[in-house]
Tab-separated table of C-alpha atoms in Angstrom:
chain	number	residue	atom	x	y	z
A	1	MET	CA	100.395	116.661	-44.945
A	2	THR	CA	103.564	116.848	-46.990
A	3	GLU	CA	107.161	117.499	-46.437
A	4	LYS	CA	108.916	119.439	-48.956
A	5	SER	CA	112.553	119.266	-47.748
A	6	ASN	CA	114.835	117.786	-44.975
A	7	ASN	CA	116.770	121.033	-44.541
A	8	THR	CA	116.353	120.558	-40.734
A	9	TYR	CA	119.113	117.999	-41.010
A	10	ARG	CA	121.488	120.396	-42.994
A	11	ASP	CA	123.951	122.754	-41.332
A	12	THR	CA	124.462	125.785	-43.383
A	13	ASP	CA	127.773	126.404	-41.575
A	14	ALA	CA	129.406	123.067	-43.041
A	15	LYS	CA	130.960	124.983	-45.974
A	16	LYS	CA	132.420	127.715	-43.687
A	17	GLU	CA	133.734	124.998	-41.403
A	18	LEU	CA	135.610	123.224	-44.418
A	19	LYS	CA	136.904	126.611	-45.432
A	20	ASP	CA	138.371	127.207	-42.036
A	21	ILE	CA	139.943	123.586	-41.723
A	22	SER	CA	141.129	123.376	-45.220
A	23	PRO	CA	140.951	126.496	-47.766
A	24	TYR	CA	142.554	124.101	-50.315
A	25	LEU	CA	139.823	121.430	-50.273
A	26	SER	CA	137.016	123.973	-50.059
A	27	GLN	CA	138.086	125.420	-53.375
A	28	ILE	CA	137.298	121.910	-54.948
A	29	GLU	CA	133.733	121.871	-56.396
A	30	ILE	CA	131.549	119.458	-54.400
A	31	SER	CA	129.889	117.325	-56.889
A	32	ASN	CA	128.756	113.621	-57.093
A	33	PRO	CA	131.034	111.802	-59.460
A	34	PHE	CA	128.833	108.380	-59.443
A	35	ARG	CA	126.063	107.490	-61.591
A	36	PRO	CA	123.553	104.770	-60.993
A	37	PRO	CA	122.316	102.791	-64.062
A	38	GLU	CA	119.524	104.418	-66.102
A	39	GLY	CA	116.011	104.091	-64.449
A	40	TYR	CA	117.501	102.431	-61.200
A	41	PHE	CA	115.413	104.475	-58.756
A	42	ASP	CA	112.200	103.952	-60.739
A	43	ALA	CA	112.419	100.409	-60.356
A	44	PHE	CA	114.024	100.011	-56.955
A	45	ALA	CA	110.783	100.233	-54.793
A	46	GLN	CA	109.271	97.409	-56.869
A	47	ASN	CA	112.503	95.308	-56.724
A	48	VAL	CA	112.326	95.487	-52.967
A	49	GLN	CA	108.759	94.513	-52.599
A	50	SER	CA	109.391	91.441	-54.874
A	51	ARG	CA	112.464	90.454	-52.575
A	52	ILE	CA	110.321	90.917	-49.398
A	53	GLU	CA	107.692	88.572	-50.931
A	54	LYS	CA	110.434	86.036	-51.905
A	55	ASN	CA	111.688	86.127	-48.104
A	56	LYS	CA	108.377	85.483	-46.719
A	57	LYS	CA	108.786	81.848	-45.849
A	58	PRO	CA	107.319	79.930	-42.775
A	59	GLU	CA	109.598	80.040	-39.768
A	60	LYS	CA	111.363	76.697	-38.891
A	61	SER	CA	109.902	74.820	-36.244
A	62	LEU	CA	112.089	73.273	-33.509
A	63	THR	CA	111.979	69.677	-34.924
A	64	GLU	CA	112.916	71.111	-38.348
A	65	TRP	CA	115.918	72.842	-36.778
A	66	PHE	CA	117.155	69.498	-35.401
A	67	THR	CA	118.328	68.092	-38.602
A	68	LEU	CA	120.717	65.099	-38.272
A	69	PRO	CA	123.924	67.129	-39.072
A	70	ARG	CA	123.093	69.760	-36.375
A	71	LEU	CA	121.975	67.038	-33.879
A	72	ALA	CA	125.302	65.193	-34.494
A	73	LEU	CA	127.207	68.549	-33.969
A	74	VAL	CA	125.533	69.435	-30.788
A	75	THR	CA	125.882	65.737	-29.476
A	76	ALA	CA	129.803	65.866	-30.306
A	77	SER	CA	130.111	69.337	-28.737
A	78	LEU	CA	128.459	67.958	-25.598
A	79	THR	CA	130.520	64.849	-25.605
A	80	LEU	CA	133.690	66.815	-25.840
A	81	LEU	CA	132.544	69.072	-23.063
A	82	ILE	CA	131.804	65.948	-20.723
A	83	ALA	CA	135.173	64.509	-21.730
A	84	ALA	CA	136.962	67.764	-21.023
A	85	GLY	CA	135.213	68.087	-17.761
A	86	TYR	CA	136.144	64.539	-16.726
A	87	PHE	CA	139.838	65.024	-17.579
A	88	PHE	CA	139.852	68.253	-15.819
A	89	MET	CA	138.337	66.781	-12.647
A	90	ALA	CA	140.816	63.766	-12.999
A	91	GLU	CA	143.834	66.275	-13.223
A	92	LYS	CA	142.595	68.267	-10.172
A	93	THR	CA	142.790	65.279	-7.988
A	94	ASP	CA	146.544	65.065	-8.871
A	95	PRO	CA	148.609	67.213	-6.637
A	96	ALA	CA	151.464	67.193	-8.875
A	97	VAL	CA	149.634	68.982	-11.662
A	98	ASN	CA	147.284	70.943	-9.490
A	99	GLY	CA	149.492	73.986	-9.549
A	100	PHE	CA	150.094	77.668	-10.603
A	101	ALA	CA	151.207	76.649	-14.146
A	102	ASP	CA	147.606	75.026	-14.740
A	103	GLU	CA	145.941	78.080	-13.389
A	104	ILE	CA	147.733	80.098	-15.978
A	105	PHE	CA	146.978	77.803	-18.734
A	106	PHE	CA	143.153	77.634	-17.912
A	107	ASP	CA	143.058	81.510	-17.465
A	108	GLN	CA	144.665	81.826	-20.871
A	109	TYR	CA	142.360	79.291	-22.406
A	110	PHE	CA	139.129	81.005	-21.090
A	111	GLU	CA	140.308	84.385	-22.159
A	112	TRP	CA	140.881	83.083	-25.639
A	113	TYR	CA	137.683	81.021	-25.481
A	114	THR	CA	135.698	84.053	-24.427
A	115	ASP	CA	137.340	86.397	-26.962
A	116	TYR	CA	136.695	83.896	-29.538
A	117	ARG	CA	133.054	83.595	-28.704
A	118	ASN	CA	132.607	87.251	-28.545
A	119	HIS	CA	134.009	88.045	-31.931
A	120	GLU	CA	133.503	85.041	-34.150
A	121	LEU	CA	130.264	83.410	-32.936
A	122	LEU	CA	128.553	86.637	-33.367
A	123	ASP	CA	129.210	86.429	-37.150
A	124	ILE	CA	128.287	82.726	-37.377
A	125	ILE	CA	125.066	83.263	-35.481
A	126	SER	CA	124.169	86.289	-37.786
A	127	ASP	CA	125.018	84.314	-40.873
A	128	GLU	CA	123.397	81.130	-39.819
A	129	GLN	CA	120.239	82.641	-38.791
A	130	SER	CA	120.167	85.662	-41.052
A	131	ASP	CA	116.454	85.027	-41.985
A	132	SER	CA	115.202	84.644	-38.390
A	133	HIS	CA	114.123	87.508	-36.136
A	134	ILE	CA	117.370	86.842	-33.709
A	135	GLY	CA	119.602	87.054	-36.893
A	136	GLN	CA	117.966	90.472	-37.917
A	137	TRP	CA	118.201	91.616	-34.182
A	138	LEU	CA	121.779	90.692	-34.126
A	139	SER	CA	122.718	92.516	-37.326
A	140	ILE	CA	120.432	95.746	-36.554
A	141	SER	CA	121.437	95.987	-32.939
A	142	MET	CA	124.682	97.365	-31.612
A	143	ILE	CA	125.281	94.132	-29.481
A	144	ASP	CA	127.999	94.364	-26.861
A	145	ASP	CA	130.027	91.410	-25.431
A	146	GLU	CA	127.774	91.039	-22.319
A	147	ALA	CA	124.574	90.639	-24.231
A	148	LEU	CA	126.316	88.204	-26.478
A	149	MET	CA	127.292	86.015	-23.604
A	150	ASP	CA	123.889	86.226	-22.066
A	151	TYR	CA	122.634	85.022	-25.614
A	152	LEU	CA	125.071	82.083	-25.710
A	153	LEU	CA	124.410	80.979	-22.142
A	154	TYR	CA	120.632	81.073	-22.926
A	155	TYR	CA	121.088	78.832	-25.753
A	156	GLU	CA	123.476	76.434	-23.760
A	157	HIS	CA	120.887	75.984	-21.064
A	158	TYR	CA	118.110	75.656	-23.931
A	159	PHE	CA	120.216	72.898	-25.781
A	160	SER	CA	120.773	70.889	-22.643
A	161	GLN	CA	116.940	71.063	-21.864
A	162	GLU	CA	116.140	69.798	-25.351
A	163	LEU	CA	118.718	67.105	-25.263
A	164	SER	CA	117.403	65.706	-22.114
A	165	ILE	CA	114.082	65.486	-23.768
A	166	LEU	CA	115.509	63.757	-26.833
A	167	PHE	CA	117.809	61.541	-24.928
A	168	PRO	CA	116.278	61.021	-21.335
A	169	ILE	CA	118.599	59.381	-18.892
A	170	ASP	CA	116.851	56.804	-16.799
B	1	MET	CA	105.719	112.772	-56.574
B	2	GLU	CA	104.059	113.978	-53.241
B	3	HIS	CA	106.268	113.424	-50.304
B	4	TYR	CA	104.431	112.632	-47.205
B	5	SER	CA	105.949	113.397	-43.647
B	6	ASP	CA	107.522	110.584	-41.737
B	7	GLU	CA	104.596	110.669	-39.152
B	8	LYS	CA	102.131	110.289	-42.096
B	9	LEU	CA	104.004	107.385	-43.454
B	10	LEU	CA	104.186	105.816	-40.127
B	11	ASP	CA	100.447	106.223	-39.557
B	12	LEU	CA	99.760	104.727	-42.877
B	13	PHE	CA	102.003	101.768	-42.198
B	14	GLN	CA	100.302	100.918	-38.950
B	15	ASN	CA	97.062	100.315	-40.901
B	16	SER	CA	97.621	96.818	-42.422
B	17	ASP	CA	95.500	97.601	-45.413
B	18	ASN	CA	97.978	100.420	-46.443
B	19	ARG	CA	101.189	98.611	-45.240
B	20	ASN	CA	102.681	97.915	-48.834
B	21	TYR	CA	101.587	101.283	-50.101
B	22	ALA	CA	103.113	103.124	-47.077
B	23	PHE	CA	106.200	101.125	-47.470
B	24	ASN	CA	106.592	101.810	-51.203
B	25	LEU	CA	106.205	105.546	-50.329
B	26	LEU	CA	108.969	105.290	-47.698
B	27	VAL	CA	111.234	103.603	-50.028
B	28	LYS	CA	110.709	106.059	-52.594
B	29	LYS	CA	111.150	109.007	-50.211
B	30	TYR	CA	114.568	107.614	-48.860
B	31	GLN	CA	116.092	105.418	-51.537
B	32	GLU	CA	118.179	108.214	-53.326
B	33	ARG	CA	119.622	109.577	-49.975
B	34	LEU	CA	120.453	106.127	-48.704
B	35	TYR	CA	121.806	105.056	-52.110
B	36	TRP	CA	124.421	107.890	-52.030
B	37	HIS	CA	125.378	107.116	-48.663
B	38	ILE	CA	126.125	103.574	-49.257
B	39	ARG	CA	127.478	104.118	-52.865
B	40	ARG	CA	130.072	106.625	-51.541
B	41	MET	CA	131.136	104.205	-48.954
B	42	VAL	CA	131.535	101.019	-51.172
B	43	THR	CA	131.902	102.797	-54.484
B	44	ASP	CA	130.619	99.794	-56.571
B	45	HIS	CA	126.826	100.047	-57.831
B	46	GLU	CA	126.249	96.258	-57.606
B	47	ASP	CA	127.404	96.123	-53.935
B	48	THR	CA	125.367	99.263	-53.223
B	49	ASN	CA	122.196	97.593	-54.651
B	50	ASP	CA	122.809	94.503	-52.669
B	51	LEU	CA	123.116	96.612	-49.570
B	52	MET	CA	120.091	98.836	-50.228
B	53	GLN	CA	117.883	95.723	-50.615
B	54	GLU	CA	119.237	94.331	-47.388
B	55	VAL	CA	118.763	97.568	-45.634
B	56	PHE	CA	115.014	97.936	-46.814
B	57	VAL	CA	114.218	94.276	-46.110
B	58	LYS	CA	115.434	94.921	-42.625
B	59	VAL	CA	113.408	98.010	-42.371
B	60	TRP	CA	110.237	96.218	-43.480
B	61	ILE	CA	110.899	93.586	-40.668
B	62	ALA	CA	111.653	96.094	-37.960
B	63	LEU	CA	109.224	98.848	-38.923
B	64	PRO	CA	106.164	97.492	-37.031
B	65	ASP	CA	108.360	97.661	-33.767
B	66	PHE	CA	109.535	101.103	-34.546
B	67	ARG	CA	108.455	103.210	-31.504
B	68	GLY	CA	109.608	106.537	-32.769
B	69	ASP	CA	112.361	106.983	-29.943
B	70	SER	CA	114.481	108.365	-32.801
B	71	LYS	CA	113.536	110.014	-35.897
B	72	LEU	CA	112.709	107.734	-38.817
B	73	PHE	CA	115.496	109.488	-40.796
B	74	THR	CA	118.060	108.712	-38.209
B	75	TRP	CA	117.062	105.243	-37.751
B	76	LEU	CA	117.283	104.430	-41.416
B	77	TYR	CA	120.716	105.950	-41.735
B	78	ARG	CA	121.780	104.034	-38.714
B	79	ILE	CA	120.586	100.622	-40.180
B	80	ALA	CA	122.363	101.709	-43.501
B	81	THR	CA	125.646	102.633	-41.862
B	82	ASN	CA	125.676	99.474	-39.777
B	83	GLU	CA	125.024	97.325	-42.850
B	84	THR	CA	127.716	99.079	-44.872
B	85	LEU	CA	130.331	98.919	-42.119
B	86	SER	CA	129.578	95.300	-41.556
B	87	PHE	CA	129.855	94.452	-45.311
B	88	LEU	CA	133.085	96.267	-45.532
B	89	LYS	CA	134.345	94.178	-42.579
B	90	LYS	CA	133.283	91.003	-44.097
B	91	LYS	CA	134.717	91.991	-47.381
B	92	LYS	CA	138.178	92.526	-46.027
B	93	ARG	CA	137.789	89.144	-43.972
B	94	TRP	CA	136.499	87.039	-46.992
B	95	ASP	CA	139.087	88.296	-49.433
B	96	PHE	CA	141.877	87.600	-46.894
B	97	LEU	CA	143.390	90.729	-47.907
B	98	PRO	CA	144.958	93.323	-45.470
B	99	TRP	CA	143.135	96.651	-45.630
B	100	ASN	CA	145.804	98.198	-47.771
B	101	ASP	CA	145.136	95.820	-50.552
B	102	VAL	CA	141.395	96.212	-50.209
B	103	GLU	CA	141.967	99.845	-50.629
B	104	ASN	CA	144.038	99.218	-53.726
B	105	VAL	CA	141.355	96.908	-55.123
B	106	MET	CA	138.589	99.585	-54.681
B	107	ALA	CA	140.736	102.190	-56.196
B	108	LYS	CA	141.462	99.966	-59.228
B	109	ASN	CA	137.762	99.275	-59.538
B	110	LEU	CA	136.992	103.037	-59.599
B	111	GLU	CA	139.169	103.380	-62.625
B	112	ASN	CA	137.447	100.799	-64.501
B	113	ASP	CA	133.817	101.818	-63.324
B	114	SER	CA	131.559	102.923	-66.097
B	115	GLY	CA	129.334	104.437	-63.422
B	116	PHE	CA	132.133	106.905	-62.206
B	117	SER	CA	132.272	110.099	-64.432
B	118	GLY	CA	134.194	112.473	-62.233
B	119	THR	CA	136.951	114.801	-63.261
B	120	GLN	CA	140.622	114.142	-62.550
B	121	ILE	CA	140.423	115.808	-59.232
B	122	GLN	CA	137.162	114.128	-58.279
B	123	HIS	CA	139.024	110.981	-59.108
B	124	LYS	CA	141.906	111.860	-56.790
B	125	LEU	CA	139.539	112.827	-54.134
B	126	GLN	CA	137.708	109.446	-54.152
B	127	LYS	CA	140.999	107.543	-53.986
B	128	ALA	CA	141.975	109.585	-51.058
B	129	LEU	CA	138.637	108.955	-49.384
B	130	ILE	CA	139.043	105.202	-49.816
B	131	ARG	CA	142.334	105.408	-47.725
B	132	LEU	CA	140.481	106.815	-44.651
B	133	PRO	CA	139.561	104.455	-41.829
B	134	GLU	CA	135.862	103.331	-42.403
B	135	LYS	CA	134.318	105.305	-39.603
B	136	GLN	CA	136.203	108.552	-40.487
B	137	ARG	CA	134.978	108.093	-43.971
B	138	VAL	CA	131.381	107.998	-42.906
B	139	VAL	CA	131.836	111.097	-40.877
B	140	PHE	CA	133.527	112.867	-43.777
B	141	HIS	CA	130.735	111.774	-46.333
B	142	LEU	CA	127.886	112.953	-43.980
B	143	ARG	CA	129.384	116.332	-43.449
B	144	TYR	CA	131.136	116.977	-46.695
B	145	TYR	CA	128.492	115.788	-49.150
B	146	ASP	CA	125.249	115.862	-47.005
B	147	GLU	CA	126.256	118.868	-44.813
B	148	MET	CA	124.666	116.985	-42.081
B	149	LYS	CA	124.428	118.632	-38.436
B	150	TYR	CA	126.736	117.088	-35.909
B	151	GLU	CA	123.801	116.521	-33.585
B	152	GLU	CA	122.083	114.401	-36.268
B	153	MET	CA	125.184	112.499	-37.048
B	154	SER	CA	125.807	111.801	-33.298
B	155	LYS	CA	122.420	110.082	-33.124
B	156	ILE	CA	123.326	108.043	-36.232
B	157	LEU	CA	126.750	106.943	-35.344
B	158	ASP	CA	126.202	106.878	-31.492
B	159	THR	CA	129.378	109.132	-31.027
B	160	SER	CA	129.666	112.411	-29.219
B	161	VAL	CA	129.659	115.708	-31.110
B	162	GLY	CA	133.039	116.624	-29.922
B	163	ALA	CA	134.503	113.221	-31.184
B	164	LEU	CA	132.756	113.706	-34.576
B	165	LYS	CA	134.081	117.352	-35.008
B	166	ALA	CA	137.652	115.998	-34.229
B	167	SER	CA	137.053	113.044	-36.614
B	168	TYR	CA	136.055	115.288	-39.517
B	169	HIS	CA	138.907	117.734	-38.970
B	170	HIS	CA	141.540	114.799	-39.179
B	171	ALA	CA	139.813	113.436	-42.197
B	172	VAL	CA	140.046	116.677	-43.829
B	173	LYS	CA	143.621	117.282	-43.205
B	174	LYS	CA	144.415	113.643	-44.373
B	175	VAL	CA	142.549	114.126	-47.685
B	176	GLU	CA	144.293	117.443	-48.147
B	177	ASP	CA	147.521	115.919	-47.755
B	178	GLN	CA	146.738	113.023	-50.074
B	179	LEU	CA	145.575	115.415	-52.757
B	180	LYS	CA	148.563	117.584	-52.456
B	181	ASN	CA	151.162	114.777	-52.431
B	182	THR	CA	149.712	112.741	-55.387
């Protein structure tokens, strides 16, 4: 079964529409001013296949993922979170600082933090894991803020579980 | 070269013995259309080539899960468009340049590009297009050069037909103004 053309995607009224919107622009000949290098399309399919072969590498196991710098980063982040939580709770017990101003501060902080996570972490995750399935999924899919937050919350839970195995609290 | 229908290509791809062969045919079938779609957006051949490879590697990875909810053609264009827009966004951020300066750099590159062989009016047209917002530029290219139906564009860009018509109308008017005033 062969397919000779893709005219089903073409709108024969496109030129007429252009003439209606801009008679001036419709008088300019529509031509393609760009040129690819000689023989580019002849070799392209082979180049893609080579690239795919090169990309075929075993997926990282969990123990490989937990390299020393990553482990240190996760530990430092958790320590900071615990410390922040401790000070937050300590502050809350002081009636002098447990006022409206603090509520505004924390509202603004969480608003900024949520915004930061939504916009910056998506790129970091996509870049960090560009070879993994989740990286591919993130870059292909039209991910929204809610889905990203679900993803981050899942990983927060996942890390805390893994760390409790690595550092059991007796 | 014989062109297989999308259905036939997908059937071939499902059979693991034919996978590389089918993918090769798919690349050959769509490479030129996707190349021009990307090249018109980023203007530079090297950037286009990098993006083309990224796009087809992603297609290779995701194709086994392609369920045919959309047409293959639409799906490929969507991946290519997302990759291109994401590339332009990153380029702007990495170069620490405001968008106006990125436009100037792209326009300058166009002047020195040996792969650009347009007439003076074509040159002016490309410079005017660079100044359009990225999404409006995609709409303009798909309609002006590819004469694509709004219904197909709507599936690729996930935008309503009405919004696309309005976007194209604005883009044409802006380009016309640019051409008349430069």
